[in-house]
PDB file of C-alpha atoms in Angstrom:
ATOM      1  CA  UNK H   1       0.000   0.000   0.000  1.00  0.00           C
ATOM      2  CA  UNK H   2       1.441   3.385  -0.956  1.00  0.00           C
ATOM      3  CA  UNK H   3       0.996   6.037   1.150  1.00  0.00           C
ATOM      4  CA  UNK H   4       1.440   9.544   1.071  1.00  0.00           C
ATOM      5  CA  UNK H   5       3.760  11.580   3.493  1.00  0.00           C
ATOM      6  CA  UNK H   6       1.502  13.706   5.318  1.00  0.00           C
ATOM      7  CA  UNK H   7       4.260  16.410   6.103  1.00  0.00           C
ATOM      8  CA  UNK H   8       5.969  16.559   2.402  1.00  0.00           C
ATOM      9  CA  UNK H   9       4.122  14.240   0.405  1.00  0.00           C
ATOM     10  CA  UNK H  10       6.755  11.664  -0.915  1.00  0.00           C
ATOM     11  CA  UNK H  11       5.190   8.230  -1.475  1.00  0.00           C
ATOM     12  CA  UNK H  12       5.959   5.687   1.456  1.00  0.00           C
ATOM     13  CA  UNK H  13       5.499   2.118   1.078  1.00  0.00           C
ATOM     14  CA  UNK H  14       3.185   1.162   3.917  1.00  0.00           C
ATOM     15  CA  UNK H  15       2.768  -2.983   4.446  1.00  0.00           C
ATOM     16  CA  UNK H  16      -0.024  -2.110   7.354  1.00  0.00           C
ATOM     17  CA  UNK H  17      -1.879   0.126   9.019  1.00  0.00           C
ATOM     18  CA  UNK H  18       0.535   0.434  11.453  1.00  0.00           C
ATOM     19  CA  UNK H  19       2.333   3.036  13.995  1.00  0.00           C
ATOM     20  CA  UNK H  20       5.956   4.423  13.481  1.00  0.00           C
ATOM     21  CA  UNK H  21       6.169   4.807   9.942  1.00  0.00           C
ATOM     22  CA  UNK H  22       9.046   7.600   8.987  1.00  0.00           C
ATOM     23  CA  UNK H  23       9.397   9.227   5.817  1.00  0.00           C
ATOM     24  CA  UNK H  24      13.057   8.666   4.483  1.00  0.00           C
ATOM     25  CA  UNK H  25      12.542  12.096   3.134  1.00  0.00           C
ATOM     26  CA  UNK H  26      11.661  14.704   5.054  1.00  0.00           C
ATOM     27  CA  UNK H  27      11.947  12.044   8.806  1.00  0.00           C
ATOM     28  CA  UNK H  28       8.727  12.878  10.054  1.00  0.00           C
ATOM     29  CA  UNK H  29       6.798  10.480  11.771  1.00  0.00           C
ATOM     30  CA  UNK H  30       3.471   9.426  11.063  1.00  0.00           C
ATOM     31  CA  UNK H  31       0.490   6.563  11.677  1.00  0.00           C
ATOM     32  CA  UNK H  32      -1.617   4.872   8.599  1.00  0.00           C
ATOM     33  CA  UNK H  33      -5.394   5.580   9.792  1.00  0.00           C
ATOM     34  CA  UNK H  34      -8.310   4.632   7.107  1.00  0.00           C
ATOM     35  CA  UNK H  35      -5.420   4.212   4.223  1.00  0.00           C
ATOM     36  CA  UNK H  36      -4.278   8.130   4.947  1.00  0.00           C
ATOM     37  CA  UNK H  37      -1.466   8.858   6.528  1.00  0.00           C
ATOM     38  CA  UNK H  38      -1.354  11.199   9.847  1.00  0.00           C
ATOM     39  CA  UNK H  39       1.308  13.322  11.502  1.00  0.00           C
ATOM     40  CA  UNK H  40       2.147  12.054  14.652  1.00  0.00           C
ATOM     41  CA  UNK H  41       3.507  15.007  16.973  1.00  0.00           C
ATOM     42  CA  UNK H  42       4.671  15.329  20.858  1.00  0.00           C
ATOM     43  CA  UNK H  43       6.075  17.695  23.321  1.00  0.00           C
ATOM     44  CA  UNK H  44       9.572  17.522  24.690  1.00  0.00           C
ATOM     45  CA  UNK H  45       9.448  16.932  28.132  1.00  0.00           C
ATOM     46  CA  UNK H  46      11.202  15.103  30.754  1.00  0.00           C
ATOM     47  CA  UNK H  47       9.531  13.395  33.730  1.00  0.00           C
ATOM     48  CA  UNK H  48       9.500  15.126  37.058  1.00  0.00           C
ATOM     49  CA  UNK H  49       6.809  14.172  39.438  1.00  0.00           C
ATOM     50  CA  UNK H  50       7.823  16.336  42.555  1.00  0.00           C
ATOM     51  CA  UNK H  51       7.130  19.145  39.792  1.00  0.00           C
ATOM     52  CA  UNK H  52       3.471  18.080  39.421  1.00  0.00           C
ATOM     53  CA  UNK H  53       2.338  17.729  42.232  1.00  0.00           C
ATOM     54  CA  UNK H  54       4.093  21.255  43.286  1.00  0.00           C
ATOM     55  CA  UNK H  55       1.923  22.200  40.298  1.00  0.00           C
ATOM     56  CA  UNK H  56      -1.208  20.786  41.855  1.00  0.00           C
ATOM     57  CA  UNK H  57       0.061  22.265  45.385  1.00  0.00           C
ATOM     58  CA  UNK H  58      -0.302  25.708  43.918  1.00  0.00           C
ATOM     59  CA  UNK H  59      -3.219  24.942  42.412  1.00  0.00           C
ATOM     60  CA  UNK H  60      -4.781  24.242  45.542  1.00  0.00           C
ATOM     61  CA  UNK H  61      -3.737  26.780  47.427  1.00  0.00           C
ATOM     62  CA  UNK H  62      -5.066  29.637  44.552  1.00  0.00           C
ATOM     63  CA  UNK H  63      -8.602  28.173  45.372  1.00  0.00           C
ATOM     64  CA  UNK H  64      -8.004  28.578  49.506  1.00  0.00           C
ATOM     65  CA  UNK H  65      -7.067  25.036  50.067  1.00  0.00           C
ATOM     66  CA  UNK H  66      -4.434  24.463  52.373  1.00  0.00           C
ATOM     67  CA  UNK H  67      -4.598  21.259  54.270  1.00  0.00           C
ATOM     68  CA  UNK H  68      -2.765  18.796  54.071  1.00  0.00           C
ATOM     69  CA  UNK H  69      -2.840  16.564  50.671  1.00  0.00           C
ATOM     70  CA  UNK H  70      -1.657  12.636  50.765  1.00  0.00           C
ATOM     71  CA  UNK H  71      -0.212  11.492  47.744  1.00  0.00           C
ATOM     72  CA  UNK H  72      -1.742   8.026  46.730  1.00  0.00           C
ATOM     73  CA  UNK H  73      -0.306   7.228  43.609  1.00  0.00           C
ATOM     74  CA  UNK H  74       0.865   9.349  39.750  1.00  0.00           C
ATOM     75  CA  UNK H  75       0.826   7.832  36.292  1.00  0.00           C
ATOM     76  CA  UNK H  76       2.665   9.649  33.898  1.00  0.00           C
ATOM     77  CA  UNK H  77       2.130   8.810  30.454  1.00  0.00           C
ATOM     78  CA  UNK H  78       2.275  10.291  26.794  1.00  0.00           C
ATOM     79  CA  UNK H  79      -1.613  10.405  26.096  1.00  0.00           C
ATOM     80  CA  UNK H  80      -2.799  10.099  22.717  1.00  0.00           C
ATOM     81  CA  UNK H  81      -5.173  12.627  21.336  1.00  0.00           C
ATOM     82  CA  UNK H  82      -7.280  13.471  17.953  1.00  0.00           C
ATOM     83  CA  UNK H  83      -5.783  16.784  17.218  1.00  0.00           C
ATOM     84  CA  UNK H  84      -8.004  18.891  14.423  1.00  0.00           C
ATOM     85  CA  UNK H  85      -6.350  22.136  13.124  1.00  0.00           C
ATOM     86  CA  UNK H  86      -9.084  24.528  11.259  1.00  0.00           C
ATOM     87  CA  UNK H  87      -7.367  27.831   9.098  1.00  0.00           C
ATOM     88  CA  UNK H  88      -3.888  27.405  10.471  1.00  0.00           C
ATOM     89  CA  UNK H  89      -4.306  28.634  14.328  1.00  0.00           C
ATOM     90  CA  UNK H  90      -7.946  26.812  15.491  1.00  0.00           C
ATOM     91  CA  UNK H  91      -6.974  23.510  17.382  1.00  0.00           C
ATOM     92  CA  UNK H  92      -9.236  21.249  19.347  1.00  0.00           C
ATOM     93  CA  UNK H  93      -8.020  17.548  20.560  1.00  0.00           C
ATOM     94  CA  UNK H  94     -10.325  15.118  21.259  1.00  0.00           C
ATOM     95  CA  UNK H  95      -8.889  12.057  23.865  1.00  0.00           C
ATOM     96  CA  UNK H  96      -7.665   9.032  21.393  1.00  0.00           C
ATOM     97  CA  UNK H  97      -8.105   6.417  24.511  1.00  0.00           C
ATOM     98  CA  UNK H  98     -10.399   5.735  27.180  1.00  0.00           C
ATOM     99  CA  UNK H  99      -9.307   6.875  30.973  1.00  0.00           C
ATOM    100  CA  UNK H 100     -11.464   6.785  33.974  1.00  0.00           C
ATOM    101  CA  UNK H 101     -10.447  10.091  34.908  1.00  0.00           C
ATOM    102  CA  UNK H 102     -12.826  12.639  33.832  1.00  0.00           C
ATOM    103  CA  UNK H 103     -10.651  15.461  33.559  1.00  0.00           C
ATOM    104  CA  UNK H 104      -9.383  14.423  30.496  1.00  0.00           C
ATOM    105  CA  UNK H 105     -11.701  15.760  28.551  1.00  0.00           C
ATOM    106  CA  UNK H 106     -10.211  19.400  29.758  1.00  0.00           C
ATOM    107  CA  UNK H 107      -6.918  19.114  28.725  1.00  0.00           C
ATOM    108  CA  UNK H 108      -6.470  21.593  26.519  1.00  0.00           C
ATOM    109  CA  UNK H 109      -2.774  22.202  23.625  1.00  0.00           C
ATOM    110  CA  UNK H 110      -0.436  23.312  25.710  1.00  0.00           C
ATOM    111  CA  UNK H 111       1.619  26.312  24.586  1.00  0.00           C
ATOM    112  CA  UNK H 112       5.079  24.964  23.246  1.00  0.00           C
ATOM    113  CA  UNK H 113       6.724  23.602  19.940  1.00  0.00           C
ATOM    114  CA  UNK H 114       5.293  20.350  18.478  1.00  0.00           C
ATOM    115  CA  UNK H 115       7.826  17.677  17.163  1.00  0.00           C
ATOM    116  CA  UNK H 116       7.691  14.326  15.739  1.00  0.00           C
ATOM    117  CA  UNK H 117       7.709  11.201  17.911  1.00  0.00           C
ATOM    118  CA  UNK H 118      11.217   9.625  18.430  1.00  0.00           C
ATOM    119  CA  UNK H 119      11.752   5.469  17.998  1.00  0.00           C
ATOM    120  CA  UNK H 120      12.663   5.002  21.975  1.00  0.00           C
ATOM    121  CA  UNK H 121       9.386   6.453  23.604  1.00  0.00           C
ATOM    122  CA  UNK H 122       6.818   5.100  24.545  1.00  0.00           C
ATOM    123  CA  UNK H 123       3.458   5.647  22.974  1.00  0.00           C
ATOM    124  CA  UNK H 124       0.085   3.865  23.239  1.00  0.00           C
ATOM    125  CA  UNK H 125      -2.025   3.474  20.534  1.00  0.00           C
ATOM    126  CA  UNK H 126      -5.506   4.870  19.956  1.00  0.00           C
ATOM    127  CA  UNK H 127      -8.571   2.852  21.363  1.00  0.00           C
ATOM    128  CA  UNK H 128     -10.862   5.924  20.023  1.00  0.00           C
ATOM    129  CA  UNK H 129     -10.774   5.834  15.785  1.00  0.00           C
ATOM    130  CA  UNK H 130     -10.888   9.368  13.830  1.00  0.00           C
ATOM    131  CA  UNK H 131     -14.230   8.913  12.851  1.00  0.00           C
ATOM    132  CA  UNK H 132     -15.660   8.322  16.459  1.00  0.00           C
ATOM    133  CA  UNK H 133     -13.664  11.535  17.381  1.00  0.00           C
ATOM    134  CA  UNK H 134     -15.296  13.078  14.909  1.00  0.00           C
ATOM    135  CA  UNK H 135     -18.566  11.870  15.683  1.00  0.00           C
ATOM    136  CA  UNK H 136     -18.047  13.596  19.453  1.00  0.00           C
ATOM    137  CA  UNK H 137     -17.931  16.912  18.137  1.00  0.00           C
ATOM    138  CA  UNK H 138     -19.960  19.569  16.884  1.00  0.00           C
ATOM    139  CA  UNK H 139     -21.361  18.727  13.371  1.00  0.00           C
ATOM    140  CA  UNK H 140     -19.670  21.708  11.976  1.00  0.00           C
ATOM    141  CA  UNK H 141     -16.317  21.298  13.226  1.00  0.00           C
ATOM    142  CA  UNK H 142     -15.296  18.042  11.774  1.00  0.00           C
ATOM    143  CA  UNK H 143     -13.410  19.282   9.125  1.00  0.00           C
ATOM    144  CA  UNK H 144      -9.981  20.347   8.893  1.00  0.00           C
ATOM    145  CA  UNK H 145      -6.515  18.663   9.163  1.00  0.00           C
ATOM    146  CA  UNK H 146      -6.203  15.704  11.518  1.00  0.00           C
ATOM    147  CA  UNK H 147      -3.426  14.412  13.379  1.00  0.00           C
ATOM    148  CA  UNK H 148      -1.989  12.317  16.444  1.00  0.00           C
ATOM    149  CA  UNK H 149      -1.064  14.510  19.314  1.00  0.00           C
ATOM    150  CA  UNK H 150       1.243  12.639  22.803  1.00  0.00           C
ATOM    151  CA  UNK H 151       0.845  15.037  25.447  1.00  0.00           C
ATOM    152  CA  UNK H 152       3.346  14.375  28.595  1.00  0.00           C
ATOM    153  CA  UNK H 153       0.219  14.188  31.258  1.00  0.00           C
ATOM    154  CA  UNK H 154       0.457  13.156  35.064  1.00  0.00           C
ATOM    155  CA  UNK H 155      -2.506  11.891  36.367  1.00  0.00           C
ATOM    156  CA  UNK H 156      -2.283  12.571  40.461  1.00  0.00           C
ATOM    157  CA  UNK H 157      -4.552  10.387  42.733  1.00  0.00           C
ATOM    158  CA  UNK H 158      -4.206  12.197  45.881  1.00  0.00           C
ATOM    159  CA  UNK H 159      -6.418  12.124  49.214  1.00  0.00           C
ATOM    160  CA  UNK H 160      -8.183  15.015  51.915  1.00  0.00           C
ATOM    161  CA  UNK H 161     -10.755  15.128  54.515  1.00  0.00           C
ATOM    162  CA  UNK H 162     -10.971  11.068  54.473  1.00  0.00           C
ATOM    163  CA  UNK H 163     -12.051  11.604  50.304  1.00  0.00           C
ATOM    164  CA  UNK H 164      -9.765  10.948  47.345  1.00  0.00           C
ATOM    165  CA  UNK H 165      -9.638  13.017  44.530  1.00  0.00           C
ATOM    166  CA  UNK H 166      -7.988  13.004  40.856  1.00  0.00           C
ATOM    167  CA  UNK H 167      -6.532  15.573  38.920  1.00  0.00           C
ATOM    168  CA  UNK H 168      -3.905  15.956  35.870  1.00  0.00           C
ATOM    169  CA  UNK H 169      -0.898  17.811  35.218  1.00  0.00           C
ATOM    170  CA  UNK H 170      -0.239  19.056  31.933  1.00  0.00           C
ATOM    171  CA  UNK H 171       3.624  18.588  31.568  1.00  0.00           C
ATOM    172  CA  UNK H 172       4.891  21.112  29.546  1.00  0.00           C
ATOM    173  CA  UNK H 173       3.479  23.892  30.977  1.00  0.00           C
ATOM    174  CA  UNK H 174       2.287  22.139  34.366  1.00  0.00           C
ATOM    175  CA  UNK H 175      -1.303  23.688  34.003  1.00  0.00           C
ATOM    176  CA  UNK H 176      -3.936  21.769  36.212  1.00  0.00           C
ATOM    177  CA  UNK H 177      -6.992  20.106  35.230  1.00  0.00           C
ATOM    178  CA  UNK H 178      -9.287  18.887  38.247  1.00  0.00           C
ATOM    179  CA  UNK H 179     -13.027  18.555  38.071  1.00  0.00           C
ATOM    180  CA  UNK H 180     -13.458  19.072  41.731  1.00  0.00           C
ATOM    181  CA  UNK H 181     -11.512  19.596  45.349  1.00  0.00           C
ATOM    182  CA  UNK H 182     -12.297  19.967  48.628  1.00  0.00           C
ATOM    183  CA  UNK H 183     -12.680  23.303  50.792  1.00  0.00           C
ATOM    184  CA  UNK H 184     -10.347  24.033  53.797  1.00  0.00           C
ATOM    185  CA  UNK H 185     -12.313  23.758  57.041  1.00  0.00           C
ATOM    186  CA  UNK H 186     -13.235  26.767  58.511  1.00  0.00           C
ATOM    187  CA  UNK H 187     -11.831  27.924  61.364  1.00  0.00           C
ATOM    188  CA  UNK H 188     -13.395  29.611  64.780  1.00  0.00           C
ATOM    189  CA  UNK H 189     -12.157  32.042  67.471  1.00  0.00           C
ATOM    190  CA  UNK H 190     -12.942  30.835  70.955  1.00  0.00           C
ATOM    191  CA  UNK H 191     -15.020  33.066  72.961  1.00  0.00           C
ATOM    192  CA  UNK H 192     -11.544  34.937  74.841  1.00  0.00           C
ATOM    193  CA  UNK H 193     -10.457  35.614  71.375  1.00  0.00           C
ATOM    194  CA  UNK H 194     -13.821  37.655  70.474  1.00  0.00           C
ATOM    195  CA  UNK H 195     -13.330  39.469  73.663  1.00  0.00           C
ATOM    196  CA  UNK H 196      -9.872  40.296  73.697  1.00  0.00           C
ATOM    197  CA  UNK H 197     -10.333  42.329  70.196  1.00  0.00           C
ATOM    198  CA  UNK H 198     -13.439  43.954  71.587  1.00  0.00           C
ATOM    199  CA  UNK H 199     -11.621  45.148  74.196  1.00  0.00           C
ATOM    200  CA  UNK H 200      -8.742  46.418  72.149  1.00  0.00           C
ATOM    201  CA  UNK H 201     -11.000  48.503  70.730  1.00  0.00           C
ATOM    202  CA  UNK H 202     -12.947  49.568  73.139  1.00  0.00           C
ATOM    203  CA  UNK H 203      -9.256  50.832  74.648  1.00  0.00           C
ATOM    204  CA  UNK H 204      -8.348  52.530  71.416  1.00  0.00           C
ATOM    205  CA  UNK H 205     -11.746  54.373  71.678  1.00  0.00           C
ATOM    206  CA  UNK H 206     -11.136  55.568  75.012  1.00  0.00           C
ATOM    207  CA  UNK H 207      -7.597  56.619  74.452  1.00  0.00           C
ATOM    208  CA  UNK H 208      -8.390  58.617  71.830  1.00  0.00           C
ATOM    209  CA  UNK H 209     -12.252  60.233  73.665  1.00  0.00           C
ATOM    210  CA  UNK H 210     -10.681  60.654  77.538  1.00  0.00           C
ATOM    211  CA  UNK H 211      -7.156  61.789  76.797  1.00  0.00           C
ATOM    212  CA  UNK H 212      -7.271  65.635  75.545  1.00  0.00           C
ATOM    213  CA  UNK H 213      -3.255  66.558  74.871  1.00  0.00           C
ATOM    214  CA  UNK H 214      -1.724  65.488  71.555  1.00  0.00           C
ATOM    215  CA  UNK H 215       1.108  63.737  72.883  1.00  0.00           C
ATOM    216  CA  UNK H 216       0.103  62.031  75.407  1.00  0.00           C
ATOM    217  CA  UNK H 217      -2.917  60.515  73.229  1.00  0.00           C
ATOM    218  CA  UNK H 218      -0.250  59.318  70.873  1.00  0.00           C
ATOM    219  CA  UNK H 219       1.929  58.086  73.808  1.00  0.00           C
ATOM    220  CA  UNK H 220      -0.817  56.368  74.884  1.00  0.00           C
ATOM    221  CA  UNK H 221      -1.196  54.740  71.217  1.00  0.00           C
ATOM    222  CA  UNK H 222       1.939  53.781  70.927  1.00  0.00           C
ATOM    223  CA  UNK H 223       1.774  52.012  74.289  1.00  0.00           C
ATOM    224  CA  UNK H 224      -1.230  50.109  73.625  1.00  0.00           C
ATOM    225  CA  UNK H 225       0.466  48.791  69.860  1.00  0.00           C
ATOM    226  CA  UNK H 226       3.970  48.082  71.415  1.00  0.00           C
ATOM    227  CA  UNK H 227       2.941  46.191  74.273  1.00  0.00           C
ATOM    228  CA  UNK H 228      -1.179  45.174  73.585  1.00  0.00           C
ATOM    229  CA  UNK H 229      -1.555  44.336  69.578  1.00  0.00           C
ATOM    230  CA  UNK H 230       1.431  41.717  69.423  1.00  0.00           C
ATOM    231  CA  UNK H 231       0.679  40.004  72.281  1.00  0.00           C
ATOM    232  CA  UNK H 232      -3.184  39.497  71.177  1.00  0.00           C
ATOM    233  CA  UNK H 233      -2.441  38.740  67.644  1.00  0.00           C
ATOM    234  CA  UNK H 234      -0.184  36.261  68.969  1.00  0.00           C
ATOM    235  CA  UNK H 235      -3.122  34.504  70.556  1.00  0.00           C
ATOM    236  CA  UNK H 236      -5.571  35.166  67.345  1.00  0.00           C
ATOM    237  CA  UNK H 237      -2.713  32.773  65.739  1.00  0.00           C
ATOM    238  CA  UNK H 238      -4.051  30.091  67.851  1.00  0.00           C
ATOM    239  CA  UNK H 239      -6.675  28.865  65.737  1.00  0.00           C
ATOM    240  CA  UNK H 240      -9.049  26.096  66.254  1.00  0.00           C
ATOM    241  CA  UNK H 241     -10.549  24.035  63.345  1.00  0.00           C
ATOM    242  CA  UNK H 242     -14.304  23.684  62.980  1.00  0.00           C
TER     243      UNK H 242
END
């Protein structure tokens, strides 16, 4: 079967529909999908899990979370995807295999240089065809260029307040994608704490109604900061969880 080299066009002798065929012209990389031949691109990236889940660290703590996180388990993998470029810029990837983790319908191109597959990764091959990822999307936005997209992805299993959760880490650009996390417990003052700032104010009031002279007001402000403030902020500090 002769096949066409999607990047340059030279013919390519193709004995199967198979994965890792390379032009001997121009070395790109493609797949044989329906008799056509499709790019196959990645991103260059090299594995570093304490980065993703700082990445998912941060993420958690932009949304006000900030108890503690138990790692269960990461699974980094180069995910295949149904990449469809419309008039040059427009891109839109549709998941090329099944996962249980919902997110991955999220992911989203990261920003970055695309570059052909080399022979000693690892990549899986598609359980989702072309035409069922074109079947998922909008009826008008099934045409265009197609082509097989790896993206470096970490998918983080990690646990809080007694519930797991999932999430995944793009890695090129270590952008999150989580469909849902939990919210920090509040916290409460005790009683002693409510008082205490009432009565700080309730001082500052006075100082500044009672006392008549200038200076001595503002002595007496300065006293009251210095000596008063640290000590009960020091005890606000003491929080108690809900």
């Amino acid at each position: 079967m002769r096949i066409l080299c999607p990047q340059c066009g030279a013919p390519v002798e193709a004995l199967t529909e198979s994965r890792f065929y390379r032009c001997p012209f121009c070395a790109s990389s493609f797949v044989v999908h329906e008799g056509e031949g499709l790019v196959e691109y990645t991103f260059r990236h090299v594995r570093d899990d304490r980065q993703a889940w700082s990445a998912l660290s941060s993420y958690l703590e932009a949304g006000l979370f900030t108890d503690p996180v138990e790692r269960v388990a990461v699974d980094y993998r180069a995910f295949p995807f149904w990449m469809l470029s419309r008039n040059g810029d427009r891109r839109s990837l549709t998941p090329a295999l099944e996962h249980p983790f919902p997110e991955i319908s999220q992911v989203t191109l990261p920003a970055g240089d695309l570059v052909f597959l080399d022979d000693g990764g690892e990549y899986p091959a598609p359980s989702v065809s072309r035409e069922q990822a074109r079947e998922r999307m909008p009826s008008d936005e099934g045409k265009g260029t197609w082509s097989l997209v790896f993206l470096p992805l970490y998918f983080l299993t990690w646990r809080a307040a007694d519930q797991e959760y999932t999430a995944i880490v793009s890695g090129p650009d270590g952008k999150v994608f989580a469909m849902a996390y939990p919210v920090s417990a509040g916290v409460r003052f005790p009683l002693r704490h409510m008082v205490m700032i009432v009565c700080f104010a309730l001082l500052l009031l006075m100082e500044g109604l009672l006392i008549r002279s200038h200076v001595l007001r503002a002595g007496a402000f300065l006293f009251s900061f210095a000596v008063l403030y640290p000590a009960f902020r020091l005890l606000l500090k003491m929080e108690i969880p809900a």
